GROMACS .gro file of C-alpha atoms in nm:
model
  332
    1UNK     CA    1  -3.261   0.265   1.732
    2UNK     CA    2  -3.370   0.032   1.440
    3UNK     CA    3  -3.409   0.344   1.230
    4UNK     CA    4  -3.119   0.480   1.302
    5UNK     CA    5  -2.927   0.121   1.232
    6UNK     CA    6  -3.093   0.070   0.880
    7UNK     CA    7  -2.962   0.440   0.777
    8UNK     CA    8  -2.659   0.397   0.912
    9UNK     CA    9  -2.608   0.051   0.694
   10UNK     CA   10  -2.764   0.251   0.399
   11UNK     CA   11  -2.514   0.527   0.452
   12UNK     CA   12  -2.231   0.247   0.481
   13UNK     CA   13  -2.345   0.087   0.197
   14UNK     CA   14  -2.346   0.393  -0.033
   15UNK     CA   15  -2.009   0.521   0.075
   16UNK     CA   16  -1.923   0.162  -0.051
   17UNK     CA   17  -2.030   0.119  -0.359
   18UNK     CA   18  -1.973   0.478  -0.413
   19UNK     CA   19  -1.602   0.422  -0.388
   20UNK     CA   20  -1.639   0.111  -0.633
   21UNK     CA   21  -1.854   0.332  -0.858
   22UNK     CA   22  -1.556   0.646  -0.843
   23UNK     CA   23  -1.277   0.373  -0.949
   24UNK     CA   24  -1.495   0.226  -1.235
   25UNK     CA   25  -1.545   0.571  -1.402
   26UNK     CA   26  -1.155   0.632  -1.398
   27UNK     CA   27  -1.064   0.315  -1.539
   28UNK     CA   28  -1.308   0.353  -1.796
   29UNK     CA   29  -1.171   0.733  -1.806
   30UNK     CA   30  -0.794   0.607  -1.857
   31UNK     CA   31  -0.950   0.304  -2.102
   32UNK     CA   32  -1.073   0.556  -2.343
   33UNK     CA   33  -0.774   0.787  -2.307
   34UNK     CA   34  -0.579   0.464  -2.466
   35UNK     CA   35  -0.850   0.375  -2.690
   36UNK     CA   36  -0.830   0.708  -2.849
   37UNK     CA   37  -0.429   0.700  -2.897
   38UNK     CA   38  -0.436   0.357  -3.046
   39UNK     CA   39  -0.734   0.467  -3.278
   40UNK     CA   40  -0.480   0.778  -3.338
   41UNK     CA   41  -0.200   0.563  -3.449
   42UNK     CA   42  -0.438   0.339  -3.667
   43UNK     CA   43  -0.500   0.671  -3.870
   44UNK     CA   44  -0.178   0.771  -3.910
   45UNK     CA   45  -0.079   0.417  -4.031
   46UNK     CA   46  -0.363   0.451  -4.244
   47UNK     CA   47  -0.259   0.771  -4.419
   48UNK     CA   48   0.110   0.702  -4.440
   49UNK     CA   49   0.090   0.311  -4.540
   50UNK     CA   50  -0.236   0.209  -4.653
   51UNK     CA   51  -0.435   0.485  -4.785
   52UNK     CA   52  -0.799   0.321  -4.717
   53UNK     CA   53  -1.103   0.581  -4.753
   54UNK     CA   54  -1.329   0.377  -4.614
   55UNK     CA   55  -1.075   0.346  -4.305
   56UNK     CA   56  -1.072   0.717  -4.323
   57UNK     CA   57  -1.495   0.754  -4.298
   58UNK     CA   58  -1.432   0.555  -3.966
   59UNK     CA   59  -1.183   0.742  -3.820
   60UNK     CA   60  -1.335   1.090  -3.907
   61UNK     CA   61  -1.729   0.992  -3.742
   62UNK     CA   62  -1.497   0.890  -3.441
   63UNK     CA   63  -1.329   1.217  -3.445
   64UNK     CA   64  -1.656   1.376  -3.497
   65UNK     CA   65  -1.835   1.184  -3.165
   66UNK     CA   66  -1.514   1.264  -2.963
   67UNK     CA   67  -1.496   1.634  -3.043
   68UNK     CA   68  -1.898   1.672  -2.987
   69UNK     CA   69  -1.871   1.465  -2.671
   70UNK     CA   70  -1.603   1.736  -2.522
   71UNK     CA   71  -1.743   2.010  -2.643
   72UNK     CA   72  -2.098   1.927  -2.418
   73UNK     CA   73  -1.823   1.820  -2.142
   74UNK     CA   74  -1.681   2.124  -2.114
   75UNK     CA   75  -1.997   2.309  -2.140
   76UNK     CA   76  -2.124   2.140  -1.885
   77UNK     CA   77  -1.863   2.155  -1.671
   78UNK     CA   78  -1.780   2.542  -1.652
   79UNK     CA   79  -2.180   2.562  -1.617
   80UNK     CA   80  -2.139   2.345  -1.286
   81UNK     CA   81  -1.797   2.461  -1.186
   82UNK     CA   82  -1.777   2.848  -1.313
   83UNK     CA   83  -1.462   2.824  -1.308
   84UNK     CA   84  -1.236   2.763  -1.625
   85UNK     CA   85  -0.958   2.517  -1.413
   86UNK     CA   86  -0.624   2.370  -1.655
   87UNK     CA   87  -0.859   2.079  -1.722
   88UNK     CA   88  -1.091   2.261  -1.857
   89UNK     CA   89  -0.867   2.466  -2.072
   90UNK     CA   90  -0.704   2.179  -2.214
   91UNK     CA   91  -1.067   2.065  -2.355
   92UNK     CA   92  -1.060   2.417  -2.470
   93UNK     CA   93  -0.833   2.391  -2.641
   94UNK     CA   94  -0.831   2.029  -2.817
   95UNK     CA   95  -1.167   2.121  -2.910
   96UNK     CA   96  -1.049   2.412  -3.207
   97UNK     CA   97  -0.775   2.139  -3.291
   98UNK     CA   98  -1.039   1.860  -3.338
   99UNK     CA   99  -1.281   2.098  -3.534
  100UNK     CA  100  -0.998   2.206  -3.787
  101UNK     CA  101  -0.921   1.816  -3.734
  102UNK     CA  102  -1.262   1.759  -3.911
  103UNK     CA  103  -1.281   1.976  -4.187
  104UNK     CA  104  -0.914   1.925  -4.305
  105UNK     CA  105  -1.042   1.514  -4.316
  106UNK     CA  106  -1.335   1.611  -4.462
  107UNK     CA  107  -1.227   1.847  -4.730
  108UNK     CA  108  -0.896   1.748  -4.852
  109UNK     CA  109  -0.989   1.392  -4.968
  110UNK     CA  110  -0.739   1.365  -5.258
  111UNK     CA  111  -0.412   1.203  -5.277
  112UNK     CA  112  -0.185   1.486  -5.263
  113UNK     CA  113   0.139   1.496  -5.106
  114UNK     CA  114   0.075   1.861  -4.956
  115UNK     CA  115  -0.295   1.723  -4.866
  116UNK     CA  116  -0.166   1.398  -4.704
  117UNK     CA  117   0.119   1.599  -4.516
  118UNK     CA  118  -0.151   1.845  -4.342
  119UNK     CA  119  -0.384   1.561  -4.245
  120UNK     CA  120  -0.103   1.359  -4.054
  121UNK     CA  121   0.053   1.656  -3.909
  122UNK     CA  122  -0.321   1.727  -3.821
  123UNK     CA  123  -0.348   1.352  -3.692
  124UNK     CA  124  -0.080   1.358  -3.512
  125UNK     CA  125  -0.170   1.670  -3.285
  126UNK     CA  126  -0.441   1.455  -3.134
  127UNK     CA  127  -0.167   1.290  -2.910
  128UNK     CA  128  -0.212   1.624  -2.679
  129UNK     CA  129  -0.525   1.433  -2.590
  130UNK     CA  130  -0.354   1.254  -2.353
  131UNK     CA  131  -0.255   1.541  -2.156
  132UNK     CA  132  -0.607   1.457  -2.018
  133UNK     CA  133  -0.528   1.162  -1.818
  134UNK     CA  134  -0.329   1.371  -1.619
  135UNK     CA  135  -0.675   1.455  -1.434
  136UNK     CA  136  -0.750   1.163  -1.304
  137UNK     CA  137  -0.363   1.037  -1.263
  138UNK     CA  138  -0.368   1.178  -0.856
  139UNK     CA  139  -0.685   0.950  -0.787
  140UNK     CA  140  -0.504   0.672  -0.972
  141UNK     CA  141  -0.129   0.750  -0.780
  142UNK     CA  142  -0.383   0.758  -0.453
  143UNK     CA  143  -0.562   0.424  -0.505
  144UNK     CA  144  -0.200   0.235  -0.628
  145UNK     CA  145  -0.058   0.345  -0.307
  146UNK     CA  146  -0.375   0.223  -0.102
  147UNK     CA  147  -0.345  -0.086  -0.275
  148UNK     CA  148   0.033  -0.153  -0.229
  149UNK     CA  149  -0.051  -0.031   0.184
  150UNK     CA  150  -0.318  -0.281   0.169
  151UNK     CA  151  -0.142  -0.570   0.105
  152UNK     CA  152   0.169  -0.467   0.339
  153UNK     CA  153  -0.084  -0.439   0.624
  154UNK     CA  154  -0.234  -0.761   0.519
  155UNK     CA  155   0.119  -0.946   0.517
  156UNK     CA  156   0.252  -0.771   0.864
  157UNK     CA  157  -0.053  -0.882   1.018
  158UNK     CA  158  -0.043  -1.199   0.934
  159UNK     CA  159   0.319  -1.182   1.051
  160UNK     CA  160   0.206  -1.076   1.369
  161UNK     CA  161  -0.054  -1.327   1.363
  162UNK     CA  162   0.211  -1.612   1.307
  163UNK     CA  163   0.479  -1.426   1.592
  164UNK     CA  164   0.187  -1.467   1.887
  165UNK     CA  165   0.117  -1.760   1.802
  166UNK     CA  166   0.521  -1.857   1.799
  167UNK     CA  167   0.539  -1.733   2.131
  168UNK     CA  168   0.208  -1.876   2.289
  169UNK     CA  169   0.409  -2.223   2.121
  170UNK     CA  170   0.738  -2.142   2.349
  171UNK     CA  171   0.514  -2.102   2.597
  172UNK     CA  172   0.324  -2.406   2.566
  173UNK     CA  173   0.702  -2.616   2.536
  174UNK     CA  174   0.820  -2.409   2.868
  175UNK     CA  175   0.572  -2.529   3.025
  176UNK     CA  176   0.553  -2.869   2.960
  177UNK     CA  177   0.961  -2.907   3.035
  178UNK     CA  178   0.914  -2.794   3.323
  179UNK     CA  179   0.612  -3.023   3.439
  180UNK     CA  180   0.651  -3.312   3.241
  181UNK     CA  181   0.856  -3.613   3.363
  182UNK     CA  182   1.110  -3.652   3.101
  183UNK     CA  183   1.378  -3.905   3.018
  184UNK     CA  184   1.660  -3.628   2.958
  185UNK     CA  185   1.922  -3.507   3.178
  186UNK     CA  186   1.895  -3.202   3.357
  187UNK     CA  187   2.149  -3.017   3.131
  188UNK     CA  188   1.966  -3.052   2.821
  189UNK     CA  189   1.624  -2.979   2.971
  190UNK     CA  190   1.811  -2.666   3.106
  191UNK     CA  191   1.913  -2.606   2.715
  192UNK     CA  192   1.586  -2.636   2.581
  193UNK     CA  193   1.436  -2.435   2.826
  194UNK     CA  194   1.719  -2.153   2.789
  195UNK     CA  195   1.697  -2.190   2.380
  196UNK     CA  196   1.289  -2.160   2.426
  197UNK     CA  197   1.321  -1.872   2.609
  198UNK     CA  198   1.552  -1.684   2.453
  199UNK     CA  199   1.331  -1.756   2.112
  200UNK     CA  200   1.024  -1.589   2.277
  201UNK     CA  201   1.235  -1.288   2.373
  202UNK     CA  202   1.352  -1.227   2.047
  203UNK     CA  203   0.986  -1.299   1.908
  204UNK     CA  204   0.835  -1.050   2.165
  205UNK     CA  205   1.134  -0.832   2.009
  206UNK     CA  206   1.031  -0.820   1.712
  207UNK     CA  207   0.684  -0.769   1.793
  208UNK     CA  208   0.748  -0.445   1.986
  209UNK     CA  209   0.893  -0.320   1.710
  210UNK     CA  210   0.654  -0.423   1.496
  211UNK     CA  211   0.360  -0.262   1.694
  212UNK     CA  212   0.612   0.075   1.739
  213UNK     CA  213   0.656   0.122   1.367
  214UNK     CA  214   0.277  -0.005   1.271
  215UNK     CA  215   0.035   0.070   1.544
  216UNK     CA  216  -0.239   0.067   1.322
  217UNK     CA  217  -0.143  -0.314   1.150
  218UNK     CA  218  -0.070  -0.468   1.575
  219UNK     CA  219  -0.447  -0.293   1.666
  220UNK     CA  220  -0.561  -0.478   1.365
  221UNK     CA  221  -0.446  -0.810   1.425
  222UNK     CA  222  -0.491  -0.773   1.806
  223UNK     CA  223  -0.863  -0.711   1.754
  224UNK     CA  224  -0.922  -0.976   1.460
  225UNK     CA  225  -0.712  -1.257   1.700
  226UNK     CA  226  -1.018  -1.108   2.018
  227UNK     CA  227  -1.319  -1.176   1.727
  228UNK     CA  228  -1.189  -1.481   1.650
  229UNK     CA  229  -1.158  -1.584   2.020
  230UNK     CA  230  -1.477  -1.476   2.089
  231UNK     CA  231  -1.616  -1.626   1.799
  232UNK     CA  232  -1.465  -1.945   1.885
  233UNK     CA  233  -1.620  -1.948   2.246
  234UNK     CA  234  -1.937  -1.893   2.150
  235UNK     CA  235  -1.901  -2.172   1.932
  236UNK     CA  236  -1.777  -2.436   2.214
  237UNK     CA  237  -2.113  -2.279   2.432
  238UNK     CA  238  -2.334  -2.367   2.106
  239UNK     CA  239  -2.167  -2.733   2.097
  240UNK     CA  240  -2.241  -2.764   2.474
  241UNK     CA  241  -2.615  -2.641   2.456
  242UNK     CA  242  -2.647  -2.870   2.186
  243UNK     CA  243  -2.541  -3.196   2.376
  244UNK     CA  244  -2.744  -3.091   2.673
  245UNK     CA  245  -3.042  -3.078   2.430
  246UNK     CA  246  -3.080  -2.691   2.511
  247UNK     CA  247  -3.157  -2.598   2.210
  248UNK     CA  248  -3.311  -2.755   1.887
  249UNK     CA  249  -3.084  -2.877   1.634
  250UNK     CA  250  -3.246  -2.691   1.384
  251UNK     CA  251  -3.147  -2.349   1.581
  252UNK     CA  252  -2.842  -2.464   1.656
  253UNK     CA  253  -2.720  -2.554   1.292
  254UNK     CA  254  -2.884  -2.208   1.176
  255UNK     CA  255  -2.653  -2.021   1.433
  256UNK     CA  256  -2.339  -2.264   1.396
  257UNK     CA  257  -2.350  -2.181   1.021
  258UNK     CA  258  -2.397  -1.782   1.129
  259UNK     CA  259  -2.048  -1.822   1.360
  260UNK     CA  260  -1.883  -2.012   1.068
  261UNK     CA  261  -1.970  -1.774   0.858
  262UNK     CA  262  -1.868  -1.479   1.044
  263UNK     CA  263  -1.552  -1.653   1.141
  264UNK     CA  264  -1.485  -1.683   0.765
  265UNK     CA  265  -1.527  -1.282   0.686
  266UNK     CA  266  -1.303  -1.211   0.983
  267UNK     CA  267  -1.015  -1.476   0.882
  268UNK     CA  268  -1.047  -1.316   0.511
  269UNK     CA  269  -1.106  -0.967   0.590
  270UNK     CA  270  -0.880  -0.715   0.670
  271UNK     CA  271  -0.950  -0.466   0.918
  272UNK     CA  272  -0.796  -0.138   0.992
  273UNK     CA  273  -0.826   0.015   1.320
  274UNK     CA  274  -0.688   0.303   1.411
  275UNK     CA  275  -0.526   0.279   1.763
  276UNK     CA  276  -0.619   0.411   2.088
  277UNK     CA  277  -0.413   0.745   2.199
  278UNK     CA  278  -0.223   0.778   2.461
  279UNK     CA  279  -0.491   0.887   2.707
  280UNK     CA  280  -0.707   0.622   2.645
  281UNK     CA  281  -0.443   0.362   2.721
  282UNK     CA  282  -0.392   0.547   3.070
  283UNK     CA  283  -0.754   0.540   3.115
  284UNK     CA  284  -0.780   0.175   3.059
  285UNK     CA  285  -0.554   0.055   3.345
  286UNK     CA  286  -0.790  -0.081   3.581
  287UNK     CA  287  -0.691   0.123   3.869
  288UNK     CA  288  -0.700   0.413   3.712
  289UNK     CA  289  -1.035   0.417   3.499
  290UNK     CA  290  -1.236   0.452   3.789
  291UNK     CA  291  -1.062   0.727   3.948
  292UNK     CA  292  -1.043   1.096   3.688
  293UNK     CA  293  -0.864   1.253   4.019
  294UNK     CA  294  -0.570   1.029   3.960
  295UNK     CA  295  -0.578   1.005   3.587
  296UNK     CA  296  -0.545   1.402   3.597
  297UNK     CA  297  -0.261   1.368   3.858
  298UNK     CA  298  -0.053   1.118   3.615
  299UNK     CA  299  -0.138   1.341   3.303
  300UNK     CA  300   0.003   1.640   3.513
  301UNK     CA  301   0.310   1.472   3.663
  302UNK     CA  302   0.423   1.225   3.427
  303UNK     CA  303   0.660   1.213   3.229
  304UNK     CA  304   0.677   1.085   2.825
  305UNK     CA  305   0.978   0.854   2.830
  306UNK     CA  306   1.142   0.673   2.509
  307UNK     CA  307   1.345   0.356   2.512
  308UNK     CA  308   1.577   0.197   2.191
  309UNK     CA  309   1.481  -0.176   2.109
  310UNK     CA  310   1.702  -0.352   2.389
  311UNK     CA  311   1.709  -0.095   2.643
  312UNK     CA  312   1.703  -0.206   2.990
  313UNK     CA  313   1.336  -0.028   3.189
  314UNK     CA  314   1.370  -0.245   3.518
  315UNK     CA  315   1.604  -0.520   3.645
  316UNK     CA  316   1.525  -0.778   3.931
  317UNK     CA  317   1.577  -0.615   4.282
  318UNK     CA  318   1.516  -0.324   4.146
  319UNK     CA  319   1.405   0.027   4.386
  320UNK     CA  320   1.136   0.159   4.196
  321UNK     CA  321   1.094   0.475   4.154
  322UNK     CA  322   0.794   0.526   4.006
  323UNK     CA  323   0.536   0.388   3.779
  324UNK     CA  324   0.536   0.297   3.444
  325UNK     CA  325   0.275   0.255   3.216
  326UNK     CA  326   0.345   0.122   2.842
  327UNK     CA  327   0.203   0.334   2.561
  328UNK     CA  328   0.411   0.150   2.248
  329UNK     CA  329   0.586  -0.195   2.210
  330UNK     CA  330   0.626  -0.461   2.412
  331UNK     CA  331   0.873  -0.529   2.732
  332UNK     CA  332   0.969  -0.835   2.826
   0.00000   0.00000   0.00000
């Protein structure tokens, strides 16, 4: 089982850094992609404007590393793919343009108008270098959008973070109206209560819909709020060891710090959790988990129902007629 752990946190480890390494490499990719069109428009200022040779040595050993770089990339890439894909015909094809590229700088080094003309126009076909970036533009539209997803998962949870806790609050001031000996009249205890109430509805509400629309973001938050609890409780049994002098206070600062300090990576990381399906929430239900005869009998006889944000499911007094067994939202 150790064995098995350690490669598994290898394995997790590599898939890590492997995605850091893959988003490096194209933003280096898309880097040079720039650097080459700004180095483009410095020689074409330079012909047109300035008319520096020494400017011009520069640019053509630049030219010269870029075409001999792409010409070993796309040997080495039909060698490994076999396959001659757009990408790799594009590199086919800005590598006769660079070439010609070369020898044009090379050769026509004299003032000429004709001379100058050819080397710009020559220059400026370099911009269908950029055509390259549409390679790695997919991976870069894929990551944007897992970034922007991120940080909408990040700020719904903490919405739904703040909304329990809102309604654990109403809770908390229900209860206390209702057992606490207070100098108000009747009427405007009745108001508060009614106003409290209706506020958790609407809360619980909105927290249906929440979970309805993102399962994945309520699972999240419903499992980081359970770490945290737990967390938190083994915390408070640390505490009391320590003041029945169970345990040495040099253990019991070395695990305090550990709980901090996985408190700290659940309160700043975000987790995604993908939520349970529908048969494992039936399978759950405590009266039901320990019986597959019944769990089969439900699956075969009941029936998928779906109700709008507001709907009415049961009133008070009311006959049932069956069971009913939440999959998504909340009812209150």
């Amino acid at each position: 089982k150790q064995e098995l752990w350690l490669k598994l946190r290898e394995l997790v480890f590599l898939e890590r850094n492997m995605h850091y390494l893959g988003i490096t490499i194209r933003a280096f990719v898309i880097f040079l992609h720039f650097f080459d069109v700004t180095i483009t428009v410095m020689q074409m200022a330079n012909e047109i404007f300035i008319h520096n040779k020494r400017h011009r040595t520069v640019f053509f050993w630049y030219n010269l590393t870029y075409i001999t770089f792409h010409i070993v990339l796309l040997l080495f890439r039909y060698s490994v793919k076999r396959v001659m894909t757009l990408w790799e015909a594009i590199i086919l094809l800005i590598v006769p343009f660079g070439i010609v590229d070369l020898m044009a700088t090379h050769i026509l080094t004299t003032d000429e108008v004709v001379f100058n003309f050819i080397i710009i126009a020559l220059t400026a076909s370099r911009f269908f270098r950029i055509l390259q970036i549409g390679e790695v533009c997919p991976t870069l539209i894929k990551m944007l959008i897992e970034f922007c997803e991120s940080h909408i998962r990040q700020h719904l949870s903490e919405g739904y973070d703040i909304g329990r806790s809102y309604i654990r609050g109403r809770q908390e001031v229900m209860r206390r109206l209702t057992n606490m000996d207070l100098d108000l009249s009747d009427d405007v205890l009745s108001k508060y209560a009614a106003t409290c109430r209706q506020h958790k509805l609407e809360a619980t509400r909105m927290m249906g819909y929440l979970q309805m629309q993102h399962p994945v973001v309520s699972t999240s938050a419903k499992t980081r709020q359970a770490m945290r609890i737990t967390l938190k409780s083994q915390l408070d049994k640390l505490r009391h060891l320590q003041r029945e002098r169970a345990i040495g206070h040099q253990d019991g600062a070395s695990l305090e710090k550990k709980i901090y300090t996985k408190l700290a990576k659940v309160n700043m990381q975000l987790l995604i959790i993908t939520p349970p399906s529908n048969d494992e929430i039936i399978f759950t239900v405590p009266w039901i988990s320990n019986n597959p005869d019944l769990f089969k009998f439900i699956k075969a006889k009941g029936r998928k129902l779906l109700y709008n944000p507001g709907d009415v499911i049961v009133t008070q007094m009311y006959t049932p007629r069956g069971i009913s067994i939440i999959l998504d939202g909340i009812a209150v």
